[in-house]
mmCIF file of C-alpha atoms in Angstrom:
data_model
loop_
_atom_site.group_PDB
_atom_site.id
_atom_site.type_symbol
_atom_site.label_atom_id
_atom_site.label_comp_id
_atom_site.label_asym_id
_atom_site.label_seq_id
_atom_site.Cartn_x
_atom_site.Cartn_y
_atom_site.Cartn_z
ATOM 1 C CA UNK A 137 52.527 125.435 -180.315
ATOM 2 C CA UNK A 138 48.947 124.938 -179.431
ATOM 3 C CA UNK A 139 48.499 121.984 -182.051
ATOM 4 C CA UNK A 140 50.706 119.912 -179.792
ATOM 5 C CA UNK A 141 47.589 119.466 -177.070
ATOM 6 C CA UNK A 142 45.539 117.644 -179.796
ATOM 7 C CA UNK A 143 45.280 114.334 -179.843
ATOM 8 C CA UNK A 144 44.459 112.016 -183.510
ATOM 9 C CA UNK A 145 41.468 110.570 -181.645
ATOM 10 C CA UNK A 146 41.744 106.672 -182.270
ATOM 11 C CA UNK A 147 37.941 105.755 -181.229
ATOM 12 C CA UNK A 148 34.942 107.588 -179.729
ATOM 13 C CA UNK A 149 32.618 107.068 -176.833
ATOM 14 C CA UNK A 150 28.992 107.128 -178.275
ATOM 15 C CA UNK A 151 27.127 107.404 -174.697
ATOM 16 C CA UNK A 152 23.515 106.676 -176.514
ATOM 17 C CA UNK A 153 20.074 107.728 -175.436
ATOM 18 C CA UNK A 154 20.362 107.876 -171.861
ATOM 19 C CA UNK A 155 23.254 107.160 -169.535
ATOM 20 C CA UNK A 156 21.460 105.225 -166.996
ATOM 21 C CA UNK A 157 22.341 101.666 -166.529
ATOM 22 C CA UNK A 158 18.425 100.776 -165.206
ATOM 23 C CA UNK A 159 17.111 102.221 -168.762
ATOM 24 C CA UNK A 160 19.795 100.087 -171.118
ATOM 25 C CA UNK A 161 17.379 96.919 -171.044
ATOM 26 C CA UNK A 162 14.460 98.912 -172.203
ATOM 27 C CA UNK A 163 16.211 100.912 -174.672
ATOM 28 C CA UNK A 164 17.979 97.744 -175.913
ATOM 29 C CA UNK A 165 14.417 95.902 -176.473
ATOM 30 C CA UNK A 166 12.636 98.964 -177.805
ATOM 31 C CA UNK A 167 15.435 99.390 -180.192
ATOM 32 C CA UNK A 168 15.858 95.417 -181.387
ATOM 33 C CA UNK A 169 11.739 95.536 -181.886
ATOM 34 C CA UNK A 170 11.819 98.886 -184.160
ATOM 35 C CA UNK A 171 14.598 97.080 -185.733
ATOM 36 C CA UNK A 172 13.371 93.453 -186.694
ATOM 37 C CA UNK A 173 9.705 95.256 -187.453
ATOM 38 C CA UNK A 174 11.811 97.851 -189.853
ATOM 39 C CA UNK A 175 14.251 95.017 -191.706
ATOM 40 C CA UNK A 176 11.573 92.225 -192.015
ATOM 41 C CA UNK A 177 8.962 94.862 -193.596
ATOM 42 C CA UNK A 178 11.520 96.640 -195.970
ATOM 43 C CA UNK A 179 12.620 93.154 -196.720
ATOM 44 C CA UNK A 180 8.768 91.728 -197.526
ATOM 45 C CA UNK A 181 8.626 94.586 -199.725
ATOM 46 C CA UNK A 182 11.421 94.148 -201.849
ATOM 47 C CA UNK A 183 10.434 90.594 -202.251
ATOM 48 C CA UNK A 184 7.173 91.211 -203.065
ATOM 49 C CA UNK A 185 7.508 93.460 -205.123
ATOM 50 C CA UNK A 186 9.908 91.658 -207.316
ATOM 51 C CA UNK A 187 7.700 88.333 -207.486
ATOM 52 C CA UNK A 188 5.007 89.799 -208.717
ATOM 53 C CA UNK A 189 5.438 91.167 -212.671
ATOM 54 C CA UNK A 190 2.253 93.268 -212.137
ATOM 55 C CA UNK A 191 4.364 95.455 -209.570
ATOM 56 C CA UNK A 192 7.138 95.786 -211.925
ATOM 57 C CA UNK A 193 5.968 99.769 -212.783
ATOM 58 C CA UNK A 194 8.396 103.086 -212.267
ATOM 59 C CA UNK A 195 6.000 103.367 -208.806
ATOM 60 C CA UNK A 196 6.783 100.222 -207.137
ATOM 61 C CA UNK A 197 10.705 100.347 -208.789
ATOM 62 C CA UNK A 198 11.012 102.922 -206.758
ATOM 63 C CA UNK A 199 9.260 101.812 -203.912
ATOM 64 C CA UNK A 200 11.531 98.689 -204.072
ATOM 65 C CA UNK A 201 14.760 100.963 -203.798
ATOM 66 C CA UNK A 202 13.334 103.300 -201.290
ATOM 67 C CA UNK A 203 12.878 99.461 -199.042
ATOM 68 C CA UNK A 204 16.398 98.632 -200.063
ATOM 69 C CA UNK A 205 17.586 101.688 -198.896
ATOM 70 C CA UNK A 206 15.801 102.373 -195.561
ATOM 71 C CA UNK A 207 16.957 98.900 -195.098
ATOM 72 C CA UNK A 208 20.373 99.539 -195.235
ATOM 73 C CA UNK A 209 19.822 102.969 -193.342
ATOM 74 C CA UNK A 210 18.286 101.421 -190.169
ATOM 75 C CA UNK A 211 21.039 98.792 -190.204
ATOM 76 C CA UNK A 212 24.081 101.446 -190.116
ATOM 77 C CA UNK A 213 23.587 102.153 -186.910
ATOM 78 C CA UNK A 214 21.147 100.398 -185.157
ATOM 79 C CA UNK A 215 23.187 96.700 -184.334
ATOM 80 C CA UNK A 216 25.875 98.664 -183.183
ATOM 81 C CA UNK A 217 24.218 100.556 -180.683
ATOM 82 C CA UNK A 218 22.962 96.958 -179.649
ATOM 83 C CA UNK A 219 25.711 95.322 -179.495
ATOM 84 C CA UNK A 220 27.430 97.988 -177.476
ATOM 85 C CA UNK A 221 24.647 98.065 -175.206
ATOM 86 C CA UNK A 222 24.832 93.985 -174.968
ATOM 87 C CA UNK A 223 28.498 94.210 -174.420
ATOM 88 C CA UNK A 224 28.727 96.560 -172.099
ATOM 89 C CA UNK A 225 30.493 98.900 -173.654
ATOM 90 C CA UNK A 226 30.066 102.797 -175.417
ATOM 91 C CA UNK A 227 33.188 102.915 -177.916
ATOM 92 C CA UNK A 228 33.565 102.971 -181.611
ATOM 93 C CA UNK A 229 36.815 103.025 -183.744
ATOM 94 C CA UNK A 230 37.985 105.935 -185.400
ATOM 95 C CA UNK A 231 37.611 104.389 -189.091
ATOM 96 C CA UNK A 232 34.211 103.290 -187.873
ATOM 97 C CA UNK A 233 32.766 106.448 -186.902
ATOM 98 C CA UNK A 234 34.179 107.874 -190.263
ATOM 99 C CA UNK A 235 32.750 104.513 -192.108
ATOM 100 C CA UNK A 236 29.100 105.327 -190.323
ATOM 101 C CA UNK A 237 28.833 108.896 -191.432
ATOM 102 C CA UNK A 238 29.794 107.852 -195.033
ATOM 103 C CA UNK A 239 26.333 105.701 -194.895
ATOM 104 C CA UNK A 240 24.435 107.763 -193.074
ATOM 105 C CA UNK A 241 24.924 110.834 -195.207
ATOM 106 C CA UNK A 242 24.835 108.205 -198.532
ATOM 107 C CA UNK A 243 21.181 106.866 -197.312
ATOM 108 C CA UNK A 244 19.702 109.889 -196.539
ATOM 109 C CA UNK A 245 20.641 111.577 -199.527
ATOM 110 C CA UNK A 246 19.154 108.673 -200.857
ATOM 111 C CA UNK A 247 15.833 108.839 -199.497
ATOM 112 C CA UNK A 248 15.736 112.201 -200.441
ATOM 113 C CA UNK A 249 16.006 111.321 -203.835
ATOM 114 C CA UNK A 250 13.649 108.643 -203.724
ATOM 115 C CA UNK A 251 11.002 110.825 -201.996
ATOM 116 C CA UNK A 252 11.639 113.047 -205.213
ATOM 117 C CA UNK A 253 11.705 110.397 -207.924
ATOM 118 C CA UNK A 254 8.285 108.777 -206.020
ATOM 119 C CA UNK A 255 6.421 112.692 -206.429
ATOM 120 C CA UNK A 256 7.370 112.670 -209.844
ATOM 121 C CA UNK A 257 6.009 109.379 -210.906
ATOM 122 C CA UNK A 258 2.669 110.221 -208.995
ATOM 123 C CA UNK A 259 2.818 114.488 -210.688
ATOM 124 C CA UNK A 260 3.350 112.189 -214.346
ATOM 125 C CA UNK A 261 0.535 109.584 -213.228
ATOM 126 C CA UNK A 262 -1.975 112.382 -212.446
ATOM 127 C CA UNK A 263 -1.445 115.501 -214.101
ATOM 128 C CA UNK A 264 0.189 113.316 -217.757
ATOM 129 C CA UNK A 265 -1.373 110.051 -217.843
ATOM 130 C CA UNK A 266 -1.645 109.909 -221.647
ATOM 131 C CA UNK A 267 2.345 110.466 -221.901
ATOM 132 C CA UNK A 268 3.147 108.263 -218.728
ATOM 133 C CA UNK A 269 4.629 105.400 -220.750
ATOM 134 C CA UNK A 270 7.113 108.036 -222.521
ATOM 135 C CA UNK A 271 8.142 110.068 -219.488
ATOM 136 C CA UNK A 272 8.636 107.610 -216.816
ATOM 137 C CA UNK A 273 10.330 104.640 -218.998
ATOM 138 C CA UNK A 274 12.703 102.150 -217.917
ATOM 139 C CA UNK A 275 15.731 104.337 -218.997
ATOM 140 C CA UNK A 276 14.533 107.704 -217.111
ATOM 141 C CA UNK A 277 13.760 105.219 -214.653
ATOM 142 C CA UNK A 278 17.027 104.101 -214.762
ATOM 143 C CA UNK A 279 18.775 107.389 -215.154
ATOM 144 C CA UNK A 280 17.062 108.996 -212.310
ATOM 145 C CA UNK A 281 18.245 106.224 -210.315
ATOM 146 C CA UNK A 282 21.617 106.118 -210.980
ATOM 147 C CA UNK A 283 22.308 110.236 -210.918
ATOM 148 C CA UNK A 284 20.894 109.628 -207.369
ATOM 149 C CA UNK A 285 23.515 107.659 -206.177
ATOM 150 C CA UNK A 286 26.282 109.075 -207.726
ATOM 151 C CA UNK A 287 25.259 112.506 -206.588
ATOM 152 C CA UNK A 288 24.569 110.944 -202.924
ATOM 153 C CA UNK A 289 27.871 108.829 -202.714
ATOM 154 C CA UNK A 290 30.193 112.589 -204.201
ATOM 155 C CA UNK A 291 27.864 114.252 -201.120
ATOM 156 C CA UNK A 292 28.509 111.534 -198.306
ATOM 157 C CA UNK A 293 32.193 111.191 -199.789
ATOM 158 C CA UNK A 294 33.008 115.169 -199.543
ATOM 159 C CA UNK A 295 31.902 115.110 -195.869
ATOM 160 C CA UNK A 296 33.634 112.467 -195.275
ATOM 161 C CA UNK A 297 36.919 113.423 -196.725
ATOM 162 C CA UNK A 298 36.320 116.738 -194.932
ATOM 163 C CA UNK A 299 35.958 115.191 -191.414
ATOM 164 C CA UNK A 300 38.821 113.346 -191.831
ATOM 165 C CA UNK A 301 41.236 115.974 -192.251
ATOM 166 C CA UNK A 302 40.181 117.600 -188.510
ATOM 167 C CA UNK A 303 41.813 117.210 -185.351
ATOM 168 C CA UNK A 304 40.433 116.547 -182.047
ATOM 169 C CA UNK A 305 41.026 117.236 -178.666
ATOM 170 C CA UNK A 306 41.008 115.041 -175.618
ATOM 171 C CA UNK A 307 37.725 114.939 -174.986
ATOM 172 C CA UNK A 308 36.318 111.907 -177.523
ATOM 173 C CA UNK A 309 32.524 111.520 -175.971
ATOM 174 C CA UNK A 310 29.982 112.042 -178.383
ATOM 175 C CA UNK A 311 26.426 112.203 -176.814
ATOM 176 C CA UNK A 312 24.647 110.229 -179.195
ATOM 177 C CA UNK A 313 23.937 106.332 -180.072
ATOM 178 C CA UNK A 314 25.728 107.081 -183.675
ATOM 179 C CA UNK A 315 28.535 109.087 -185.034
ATOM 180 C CA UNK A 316 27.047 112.575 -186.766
ATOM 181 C CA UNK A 317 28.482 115.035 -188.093
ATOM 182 C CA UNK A 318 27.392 118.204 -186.068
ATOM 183 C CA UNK A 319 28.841 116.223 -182.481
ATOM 184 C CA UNK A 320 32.109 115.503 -184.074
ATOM 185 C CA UNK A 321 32.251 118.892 -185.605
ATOM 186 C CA UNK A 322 31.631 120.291 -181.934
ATOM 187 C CA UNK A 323 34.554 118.004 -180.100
ATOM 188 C CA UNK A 324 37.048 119.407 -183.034
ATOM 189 C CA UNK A 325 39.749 121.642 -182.095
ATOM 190 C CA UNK A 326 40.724 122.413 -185.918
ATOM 191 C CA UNK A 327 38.637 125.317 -187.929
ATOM 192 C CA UNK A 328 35.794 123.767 -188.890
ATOM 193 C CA UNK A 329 34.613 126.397 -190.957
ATOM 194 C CA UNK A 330 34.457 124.940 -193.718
ATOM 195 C CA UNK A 331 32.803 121.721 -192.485
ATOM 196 C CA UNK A 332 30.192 123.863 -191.440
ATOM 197 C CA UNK A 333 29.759 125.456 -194.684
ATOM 198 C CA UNK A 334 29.576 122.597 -196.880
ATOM 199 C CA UNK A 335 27.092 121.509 -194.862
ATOM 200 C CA UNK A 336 24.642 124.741 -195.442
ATOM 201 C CA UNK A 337 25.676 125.182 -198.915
ATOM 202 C CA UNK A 338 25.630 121.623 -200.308
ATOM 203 C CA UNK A 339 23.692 120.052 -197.446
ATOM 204 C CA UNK A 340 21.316 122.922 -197.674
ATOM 205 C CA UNK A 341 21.094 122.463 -201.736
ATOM 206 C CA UNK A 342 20.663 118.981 -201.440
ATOM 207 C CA UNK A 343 17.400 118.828 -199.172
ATOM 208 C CA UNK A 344 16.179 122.304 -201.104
ATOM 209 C CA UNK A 345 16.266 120.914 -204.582
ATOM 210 C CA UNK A 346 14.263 117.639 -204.234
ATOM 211 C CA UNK A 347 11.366 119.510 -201.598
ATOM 212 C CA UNK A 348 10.789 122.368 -203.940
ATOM 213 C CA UNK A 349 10.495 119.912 -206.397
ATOM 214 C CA UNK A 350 8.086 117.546 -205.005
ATOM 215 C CA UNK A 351 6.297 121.019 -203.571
ATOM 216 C CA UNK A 352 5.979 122.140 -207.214
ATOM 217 C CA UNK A 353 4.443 118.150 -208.209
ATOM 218 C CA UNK A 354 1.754 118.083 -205.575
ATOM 219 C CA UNK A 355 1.121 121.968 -206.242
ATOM 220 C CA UNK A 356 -0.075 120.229 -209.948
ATOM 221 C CA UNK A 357 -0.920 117.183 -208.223
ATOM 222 C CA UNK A 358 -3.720 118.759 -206.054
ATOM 223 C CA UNK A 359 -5.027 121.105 -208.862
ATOM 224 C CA UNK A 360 -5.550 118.591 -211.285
ATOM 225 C CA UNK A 361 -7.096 116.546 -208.467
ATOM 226 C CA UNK A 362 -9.482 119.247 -207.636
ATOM 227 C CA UNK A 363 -10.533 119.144 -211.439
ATOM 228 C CA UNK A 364 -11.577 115.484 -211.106
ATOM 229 C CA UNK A 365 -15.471 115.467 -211.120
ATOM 230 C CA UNK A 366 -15.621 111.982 -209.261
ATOM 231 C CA UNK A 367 -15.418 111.887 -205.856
ATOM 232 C CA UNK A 368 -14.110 108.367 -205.256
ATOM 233 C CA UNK A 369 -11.118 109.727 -207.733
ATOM 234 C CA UNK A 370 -10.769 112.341 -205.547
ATOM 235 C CA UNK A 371 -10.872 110.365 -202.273
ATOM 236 C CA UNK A 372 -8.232 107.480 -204.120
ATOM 237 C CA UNK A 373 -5.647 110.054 -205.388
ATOM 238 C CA UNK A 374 -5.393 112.071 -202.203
ATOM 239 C CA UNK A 375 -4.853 108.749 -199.685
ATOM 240 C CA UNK A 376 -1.698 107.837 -201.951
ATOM 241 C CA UNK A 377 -0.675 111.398 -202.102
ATOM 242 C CA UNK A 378 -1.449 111.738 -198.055
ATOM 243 C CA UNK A 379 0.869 108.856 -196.776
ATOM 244 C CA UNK A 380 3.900 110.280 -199.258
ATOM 245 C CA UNK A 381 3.493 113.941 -197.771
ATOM 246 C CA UNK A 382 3.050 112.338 -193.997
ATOM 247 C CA UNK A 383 6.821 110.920 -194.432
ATOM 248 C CA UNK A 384 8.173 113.678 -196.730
ATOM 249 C CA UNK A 385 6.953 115.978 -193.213
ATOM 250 C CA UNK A 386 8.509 113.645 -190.759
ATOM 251 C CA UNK A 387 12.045 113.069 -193.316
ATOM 252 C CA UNK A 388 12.156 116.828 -193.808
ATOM 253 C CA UNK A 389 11.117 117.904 -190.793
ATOM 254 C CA UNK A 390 13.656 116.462 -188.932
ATOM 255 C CA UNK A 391 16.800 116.833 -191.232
ATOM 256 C CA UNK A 392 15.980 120.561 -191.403
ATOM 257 C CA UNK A 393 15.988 120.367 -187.521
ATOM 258 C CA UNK A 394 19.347 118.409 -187.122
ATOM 259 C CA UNK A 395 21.582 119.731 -189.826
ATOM 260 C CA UNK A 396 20.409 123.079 -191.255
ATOM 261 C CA UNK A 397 19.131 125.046 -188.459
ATOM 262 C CA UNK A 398 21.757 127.644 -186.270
ATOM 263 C CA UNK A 399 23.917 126.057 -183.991
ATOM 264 C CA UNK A 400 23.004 128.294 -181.300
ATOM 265 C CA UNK A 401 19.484 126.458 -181.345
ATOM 266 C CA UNK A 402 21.129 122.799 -181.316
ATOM 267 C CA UNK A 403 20.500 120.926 -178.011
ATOM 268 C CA UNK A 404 21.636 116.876 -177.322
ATOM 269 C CA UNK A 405 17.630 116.028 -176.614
ATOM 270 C CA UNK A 406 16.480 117.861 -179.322
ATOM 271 C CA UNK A 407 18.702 116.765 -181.852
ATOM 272 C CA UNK A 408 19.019 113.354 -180.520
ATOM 273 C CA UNK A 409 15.219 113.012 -181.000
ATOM 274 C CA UNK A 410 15.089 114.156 -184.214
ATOM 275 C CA UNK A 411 17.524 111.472 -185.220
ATOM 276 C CA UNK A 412 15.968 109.275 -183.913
ATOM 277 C CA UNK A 413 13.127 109.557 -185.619
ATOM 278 C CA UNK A 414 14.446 109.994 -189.241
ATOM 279 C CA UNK A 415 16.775 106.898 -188.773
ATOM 280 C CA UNK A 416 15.010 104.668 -187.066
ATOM 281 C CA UNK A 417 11.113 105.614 -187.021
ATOM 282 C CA UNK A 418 10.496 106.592 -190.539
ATOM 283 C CA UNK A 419 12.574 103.774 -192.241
ATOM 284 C CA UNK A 420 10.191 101.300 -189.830
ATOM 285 C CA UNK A 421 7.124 102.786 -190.560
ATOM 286 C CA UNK A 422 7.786 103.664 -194.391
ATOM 287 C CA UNK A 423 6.746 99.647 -195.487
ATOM 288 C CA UNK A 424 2.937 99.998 -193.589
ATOM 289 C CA UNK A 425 2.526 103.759 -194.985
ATOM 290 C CA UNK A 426 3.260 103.115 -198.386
ATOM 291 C CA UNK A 427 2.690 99.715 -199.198
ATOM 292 C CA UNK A 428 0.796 97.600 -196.699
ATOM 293 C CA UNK A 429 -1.860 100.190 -197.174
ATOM 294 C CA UNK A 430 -2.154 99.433 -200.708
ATOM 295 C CA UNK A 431 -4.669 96.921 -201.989
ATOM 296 C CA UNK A 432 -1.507 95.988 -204.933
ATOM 297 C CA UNK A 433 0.818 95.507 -202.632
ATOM 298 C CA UNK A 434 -1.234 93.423 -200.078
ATOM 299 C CA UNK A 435 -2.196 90.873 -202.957
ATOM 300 C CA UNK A 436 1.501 90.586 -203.891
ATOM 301 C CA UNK A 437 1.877 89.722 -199.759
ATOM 302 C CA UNK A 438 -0.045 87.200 -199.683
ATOM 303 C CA UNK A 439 0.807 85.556 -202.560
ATOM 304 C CA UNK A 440 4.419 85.534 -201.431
ATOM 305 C CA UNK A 441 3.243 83.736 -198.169
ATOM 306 C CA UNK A 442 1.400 81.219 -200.306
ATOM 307 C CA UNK A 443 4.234 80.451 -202.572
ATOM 308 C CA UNK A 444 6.240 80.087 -199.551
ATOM 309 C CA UNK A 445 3.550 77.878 -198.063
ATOM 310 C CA UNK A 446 3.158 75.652 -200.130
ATOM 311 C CA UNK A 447 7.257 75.281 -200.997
ATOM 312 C CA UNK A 448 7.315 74.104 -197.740
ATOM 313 C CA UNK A 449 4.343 71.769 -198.203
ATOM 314 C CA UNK A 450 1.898 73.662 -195.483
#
């Protein structure tokens, strides 16, 4: 008898960062700069990386697909949060939300991955450089990239599938600027056990395989390092190594935070924050850590802009 109170929800109201109507402008221009910054540089990337044939190693393939991919993560949510705060209004369909949390779980299992594949290539560059040609070849390459995605779309497609069986109640406010899956869980009225456990046990597995296995890589990374007698070598290996652990911090750091700590510690700041900052920070700043710090990649800049100079006769 009690089912017949719930309601099949047919949009949600994502009420954003703040609910203020004298903060909207500045959250709407802070949000439209962090974007444009984060799609033009993950964008300059990709195209200079693939102009250049001296950039066309397993480092900068990945590098390429971790741009792609932090591209197409800042753009699930981002425009619509600015286009609902242009428009005036806070809703989003049902098939929407569902649609967003597909993506959102697909790109940051992604960049996951990535962050994996990218220790890997440096633990192979360091530690096996005689056998780097053999190990990290176009078809490992290749392999590692395409067991990614199908592992991250089966992930982002079993949550997805799972969501969409629940039923909700009247209440269809979700107090952040995106749909996620711990706020929908939480306005559910169905058992959402299971939800919850997929999300420890294959969530949980997920995040725990790929940072144990770049901790193992930088555990060889840093000994073999140590081993070096020059201390240029020393200084050169541990800036590139520095900038990947900085994001793999801030990525893991915050998706431990959000999805896999107790619920009795979540709170809408906290957890808003943290989101935040692996969806929109980190994909922005990811282009100036890890390549626009790089004397390779800064070349292959540069030349883009003078090819496109002088196409257009400057």
């Amino acid at each position: 008898m009690e089912e017949e109170n719930y309601t099949s929800a047919s949009e949600f109201i994502l009420l954003g960062l703040s609910t203020q109507p004298e903060r909207q402008d500045l959250i709407f221009g802070l949000f439209l700069v962090m974007y444009l910054v984060g799609a033009a540089g993950n964008l300059l990337i990709i195209l200079a990386i693939g102009s250049d044939s001296h950039l066309h190693t397993p480092m900068y393939f990945f590098l390429s697909n971790l741009s792609l991919v932090d591209f197409c993560f800042i753009s699930s949510t981002v425009p619509k949060m600015l286009v609902n705060i242009q428009m005036q209004t806070q809703s989003i369909s049902y098939c929407g939300c569902l649609t967003q949390i597909y993506f959102c779980i697909l790109l940051a299992n992604m960049d996951n991955f990535l962050l994996m594949a990218m220790a890997y290539d440096r633990y192979v560059a360091i530690c096996h450089p005689l056998h780097y040609s053999t190990m990290m070849s176009l078809q490992i390459c290749a392999l590692m990239l395409g067991s990614s995605w199908l592992i991250a779309n089966l992930h982002s497609l079993l949550h997805t599938v799972l969501m969409a069986r629940l039923e909700f109640c009247a209440s269809n406010v979700i107090p952040y600027f995106f749909c996620d899956l711990i706020p929908l869980l939480q306005l559910s009225c169905s058992n959402t056990q299971l939800n919850q456990l997929m999300i420890l046990l294959v969530g949980g597995l997920i995040v725990l395989i790929p940072f144990l296995a770049i901790l193992v890589s930088y555990t060889h990374i840093v000994s073999a390092v140590l081993k070096v007698p020059s201390t240029q070598g020393k200084q050169k290996a541990f800036s590139t190594c520095g900038s990947h652990l900085a994001v793999v911090t801030l990525f893991y750091g915050t998706i431990t935070g959000v999805y896999l700590s107790p619920s009795s510690s979540h709170s809408t700041g906290k957890d808003s924050l943290a989101s935040v900052i692996y969806m929109v920070v980190t994909p922005m700043l990811n282009p100036f850590i890890y390549c626009l710090r790089n004397k390779d990649m800064k070349g292959a800049t540069r030349k883009l802009f003078s090819i496109k100079a002088l196409s257009c006769g400057l």
